[in-house]
Amino acid sequence: MFAGHFGVAGIVKAWRPGIPMAALLVASQAPDLVFAPLSVMGLESLDPAEPGLSGYGSLLITAPFSHSLVSNVILAVVVGSLVHLFLRRRWGADAGWVIGGVVFSHWLLDLLVHRPDMHVLPGDVGGLPLLGLGLWELPVAAAVVEGALVVAGTVLYGWRVSRDLPDRRRAWAYGAGVGALLVGSFVFDLLAS
C-alpha cells in the first residue's frame, strides 16, 4: 500500500485544514522514509512473497526496524512531539497528536494488507510472532480498500478546498491537482507491484 497512505493524508487535511498537506503526506509515509535508507544499507529488503509471484501486493517486506510495531509507536511519538514543540502555534494545539496519528496510521494500514511479515519489536528482538492480516493475498480486495482511501481523500480534500477558497474554479483546480497526485500514486502502486 502506497497510495492508500496518501489517501489518509487527504482525509485528515479535510478535517484539519490548518496542517499543511505536505506535512500530512510526509507523515503518512514516515515508516517508508525510514525503510529506504535501511534498505540501501542492506538491513531491510523487498522480496517476492513466493517464487514467480508478481503484481499488486506480491512482495514480502523484511523490515524489522522501520515497520515494527514498537518502532512505529516511537516514530509517531517523536514526530508528533516535534510538531507539538515547534509548530503547535502555527498548526494548532493538537497538531502533534494529529501528525503522530497519521504517522501511526501507516502501520495500521500495513497491518491490514501485509502478509505476516511485520515485527512487534525492532530487529525482531524476542522472536515474537510476525503480524499481518494478509489482505494482499486477495489483490482485488486490497486494491478496492486502497482505492477507497484514495477516493475518500480526494473527494473530502477537494470538497474542503472548494468550500474554503473564495475562487471556486481555482479551488477545484487545486483539489483536482492533489486528487491527480493521489490517483496517480494509486495507479503507480498497482503497476509497480
mmCIF file with all atom_site columns, N, CA and C in Angstrom, residues 144-172:
data_model
loop_
_atom_site.group_PDB
_atom_site.id
_atom_site.type_symbol
_atom_site.label_atom_id
_atom_site.label_alt_id
_atom_site.label_comp_id
_atom_site.label_asym_id
_atom_site.label_entity_id
_atom_site.label_seq_id
_atom_site.pdbx_PDB_ins_code
_atom_site.Cartn_x
_atom_site.Cartn_y
_atom_site.Cartn_z
_atom_site.occupancy
_atom_site.B_iso_or_equiv
_atom_site.pdbx_formal_charge
_atom_site.auth_seq_id
_atom_site.auth_comp_id
_atom_site.auth_asym_id
_atom_site.auth_atom_id
_atom_site.pdbx_PDB_model_num
ATOM 1  N N  . VAL A 1 144 ? -9.331  -2.511 -3.809  1.00 0.00 ? 144 VAL A N  1
ATOM 2  C CA . VAL A 1 144 ? -10.587 -1.806 -3.506  1.00 0.00 ? 144 VAL A CA 1
ATOM 3  C C  . VAL A 1 144 ? -10.430 -0.979 -2.230  1.00 0.00 ? 144 VAL A C  1
ATOM 4  N N  . VAL A 1 145 ? -9.824  -1.557 -1.204  1.00 0.00 ? 145 VAL A N  1
ATOM 5  C CA . VAL A 1 145 ? -9.623  -0.820 0.049   1.00 0.00 ? 145 VAL A CA 1
ATOM 6  C C  . VAL A 1 145 ? -8.715  0.384  -0.188  1.00 0.00 ? 145 VAL A C  1
ATOM 7  N N  . GLU A 1 146 ? -7.610  0.155  -0.877  1.00 0.00 ? 146 GLU A N  1
ATOM 8  C CA . GLU A 1 146 ? -6.686  1.251  -1.147  1.00 0.00 ? 146 GLU A CA 1
ATOM 9  C C  . GLU A 1 146 ? -7.336  2.302  -2.037  1.00 0.00 ? 146 GLU A C  1
ATOM 10 N N  . GLY A 1 147 ? -8.053  1.858  -3.058  1.00 0.00 ? 147 GLY A N  1
ATOM 11 C CA . GLY A 1 147 ? -8.762  2.804  -3.931  1.00 0.00 ? 147 GLY A CA 1
ATOM 12 C C  . GLY A 1 147 ? -9.796  3.612  -3.179  1.00 0.00 ? 147 GLY A C  1
ATOM 13 N N  . ALA A 1 148 ? -10.496 2.977  -2.239  1.00 0.00 ? 148 ALA A N  1
ATOM 14 C CA . ALA A 1 148 ? -11.492 3.692  -1.434  1.00 0.00 ? 148 ALA A CA 1
ATOM 15 C C  . ALA A 1 148 ? -10.839 4.791  -0.598  1.00 0.00 ? 148 ALA A C  1
ATOM 16 N N  . LEU A 1 149 ? -9.664  4.502  -0.047  1.00 0.00 ? 149 LEU A N  1
ATOM 17 C CA . LEU A 1 149 ? -8.946  5.531  0.712   1.00 0.00 ? 149 LEU A CA 1
ATOM 18 C C  . LEU A 1 149 ? -8.537  6.695  -0.195  1.00 0.00 ? 149 LEU A C  1
ATOM 19 N N  . VAL A 1 150 ? -8.066  6.381  -1.399  1.00 0.00 ? 150 VAL A N  1
ATOM 20 C CA . VAL A 1 150 ? -7.671  7.426  -2.348  1.00 0.00 ? 150 VAL A CA 1
ATOM 21 C C  . VAL A 1 150 ? -8.882  8.264  -2.744  1.00 0.00 ? 150 VAL A C  1
ATOM 22 N N  . VAL A 1 151 ? -9.993  7.616  -3.072  1.00 0.00 ? 151 VAL A N  1
ATOM 23 C CA . VAL A 1 151 ? -11.202 8.350  -3.465  1.00 0.00 ? 151 VAL A CA 1
ATOM 24 C C  . VAL A 1 151 ? -11.701 9.208  -2.305  1.00 0.00 ? 151 VAL A C  1
ATOM 25 N N  . ALA A 1 152 ? -11.742 8.647  -1.097  1.00 0.00 ? 152 ALA A N  1
ATOM 26 C CA . ALA A 1 152 ? -12.198 9.415  0.068   1.00 0.00 ? 152 ALA A CA 1
ATOM 27 C C  . ALA A 1 152 ? -11.295 10.612 0.301   1.00 0.00 ? 152 ALA A C  1
ATOM 28 N N  . GLY A 1 153 ? -9.985  10.410 0.231   1.00 0.00 ? 153 GLY A N  1
ATOM 29 C CA . GLY A 1 153 ? -9.060  11.515 0.430   1.00 0.00 ? 153 GLY A CA 1
ATOM 30 C C  . GLY A 1 153 ? -9.207  12.584 -0.625  1.00 0.00 ? 153 GLY A C  1
ATOM 31 N N  . THR A 1 154 ? -9.376  12.174 -1.873  1.00 0.00 ? 154 THR A N  1
ATOM 32 C CA . THR A 1 154 ? -9.525  13.119 -2.977  1.00 0.00 ? 154 THR A CA 1
ATOM 33 C C  . THR A 1 154 ? -10.824 13.908 -2.858  1.00 0.00 ? 154 THR A C  1
ATOM 34 N N  . VAL A 1 155 ? -11.918 13.206 -2.637  1.00 0.00 ? 155 VAL A N  1
ATOM 35 C CA . VAL A 1 155 ? -13.231 13.870 -2.570  1.00 0.00 ? 155 VAL A CA 1
ATOM 36 C C  . VAL A 1 155 ? -13.319 14.791 -1.353  1.00 0.00 ? 155 VAL A C  1
ATOM 37 N N  . LEU A 1 156 ? -12.933 14.295 -0.191  1.00 0.00 ? 156 LEU A N  1
ATOM 38 C CA . LEU A 1 156 ? -13.023 15.125 1.012   1.00 0.00 ? 156 LEU A CA 1
ATOM 39 C C  . LEU A 1 156 ? -12.091 16.320 0.941   1.00 0.00 ? 156 LEU A C  1
ATOM 40 N N  . TYR A 1 157 ? -10.889 16.112 0.446   1.00 0.00 ? 157 TYR A N  1
ATOM 41 C CA . TYR A 1 157 ? -9.957  17.223 0.315   1.00 0.00 ? 157 TYR A CA 1
ATOM 42 C C  . TYR A 1 157 ? -10.479 18.229 -0.712  1.00 0.00 ? 157 TYR A C  1
ATOM 43 N N  . GLY A 1 158 ? -10.939 17.759 -1.858  1.00 0.00 ? 158 GLY A N  1
ATOM 44 C CA . GLY A 1 158 ? -11.500 18.661 -2.874  1.00 0.00 ? 158 GLY A CA 1
ATOM 45 C C  . GLY A 1 158 ? -12.693 19.428 -2.347  1.00 0.00 ? 158 GLY A C  1
ATOM 46 N N  . TRP A 1 159 ? -13.552 18.760 -1.598  1.00 0.00 ? 159 TRP A N  1
ATOM 47 C CA . TRP A 1 159 ? -14.715 19.425 -1.005  1.00 0.00 ? 159 TRP A CA 1
ATOM 48 C C  . TRP A 1 159 ? -14.267 20.524 -0.041  1.00 0.00 ? 159 TRP A C  1
ATOM 49 N N  . ARG A 1 160 ? -13.291 20.216 0.789   1.00 0.00 ? 160 ARG A N  1
ATOM 50 C CA . ARG A 1 160 ? -12.821 21.192 1.772   1.00 0.00 ? 160 ARG A CA 1
ATOM 51 C C  . ARG A 1 160 ? -12.181 22.396 1.097   1.00 0.00 ? 160 ARG A C  1
ATOM 52 N N  . VAL A 1 161 ? -11.340 22.155 0.110   1.00 0.00 ? 161 VAL A N  1
ATOM 53 C CA . VAL A 1 161 ? -10.676 23.248 -0.595  1.00 0.00 ? 161 VAL A CA 1
ATOM 54 C C  . VAL A 1 161 ? -11.705 24.111 -1.308  1.00 0.00 ? 161 VAL A C  1
ATOM 55 N N  . SER A 1 162 ? -12.681 23.490 -1.958  1.00 0.00 ? 162 SER A N  1
ATOM 56 C CA . SER A 1 162 ? -13.687 24.268 -2.686  1.00 0.00 ? 162 SER A CA 1
ATOM 57 C C  . SER A 1 162 ? -14.549 25.093 -1.739  1.00 0.00 ? 162 SER A C  1
ATOM 58 N N  . ARG A 1 163 ? -14.710 24.628 -0.519  1.00 0.00 ? 163 ARG A N  1
ATOM 59 C CA . ARG A 1 163 ? -15.502 25.342 0.476   1.00 0.00 ? 163 ARG A CA 1
ATOM 60 C C  . ARG A 1 163 ? -14.739 26.518 1.071   1.00 0.00 ? 163 ARG A C  1
ATOM 61 N N  . ASP A 1 164 ? -13.428 26.360 1.220   1.00 0.00 ? 164 ASP A N  1
ATOM 62 C CA . ASP A 1 164 ? -12.636 27.356 1.923   1.00 0.00 ? 164 ASP A CA 1
ATOM 63 C C  . ASP A 1 164 ? -12.084 28.473 1.049   1.00 0.00 ? 164 ASP A C  1
ATOM 64 N N  . LEU A 1 165 ? -11.809 28.199 -0.226  1.00 0.00 ? 165 LEU A N  1
ATOM 65 C CA . LEU A 1 165 ? -11.241 29.233 -1.088  1.00 0.00 ? 165 LEU A CA 1
ATOM 66 C C  . LEU A 1 165 ? -12.360 29.978 -1.801  1.00 0.00 ? 165 LEU A C  1
ATOM 67 N N  . PRO A 1 166 ? -12.244 31.309 -1.877  1.00 0.00 ? 166 PRO A N  1
ATOM 68 C CA . PRO A 1 166 ? -13.325 32.089 -2.488  1.00 0.00 ? 166 PRO A CA 1
ATOM 69 C C  . PRO A 1 166 ? -13.465 31.862 -3.994  1.00 0.00 ? 166 PRO A C  1
ATOM 70 N N  . ASP A 1 167 ? -12.393 31.622 -4.691  1.00 0.00 ? 167 ASP A N  1
ATOM 71 C CA . ASP A 1 167 ? -12.446 31.399 -6.131  1.00 0.00 ? 167 ASP A CA 1
ATOM 72 C C  . ASP A 1 167 ? -12.665 29.912 -6.373  1.00 0.00 ? 167 ASP A C  1
ATOM 73 N N  . ARG A 1 168 ? -13.904 29.524 -6.647  1.00 0.00 ? 168 ARG A N  1
ATOM 74 C CA . ARG A 1 168 ? -14.272 28.105 -6.767  1.00 0.00 ? 168 ARG A CA 1
ATOM 75 C C  . ARG A 1 168 ? -13.496 27.382 -7.876  1.00 0.00 ? 168 ARG A C  1
ATOM 76 N N  . ARG A 1 169 ? -13.273 28.050 -8.995  1.00 0.00 ? 169 ARG A N  1
ATOM 77 C CA . ARG A 1 169 ? -12.543 27.386 -10.082 1.00 0.00 ? 169 ARG A CA 1
ATOM 78 C C  . ARG A 1 169 ? -11.107 27.078 -9.663  1.00 0.00 ? 169 ARG A C  1
ATOM 79 N N  . ARG A 1 170 ? -10.476 28.041 -9.022  1.00 0.00 ? 170 ARG A N  1
ATOM 80 C CA . ARG A 1 170 ? -9.114  27.823 -8.551  1.00 0.00 ? 170 ARG A CA 1
ATOM 81 C C  . ARG A 1 170 ? -9.092  26.717 -7.491  1.00 0.00 ? 170 ARG A C  1
ATOM 82 N N  . ALA A 1 171 ? -10.075 26.734 -6.623  1.00 0.00 ? 171 ALA A N  1
ATOM 83 C CA . ALA A 1 171 ? -10.147 25.733 -5.564  1.00 0.00 ? 171 ALA A CA 1
ATOM 84 C C  . ALA A 1 171 ? -10.306 24.332 -6.147  1.00 0.00 ? 171 ALA A C  1
ATOM 85 N N  . TRP A 1 172 ? -11.203 24.178 -7.109  1.00 0.00 ? 172 TRP A N  1
ATOM 86 C CA . TRP A 1 172 ? -11.399 22.857 -7.703  1.00 0.00 ? 172 TRP A CA 1
ATOM 87 C C  . TRP A 1 172 ? -10.177 22.421 -8.507  1.00 0.00 ? 172 TRP A C  1
#
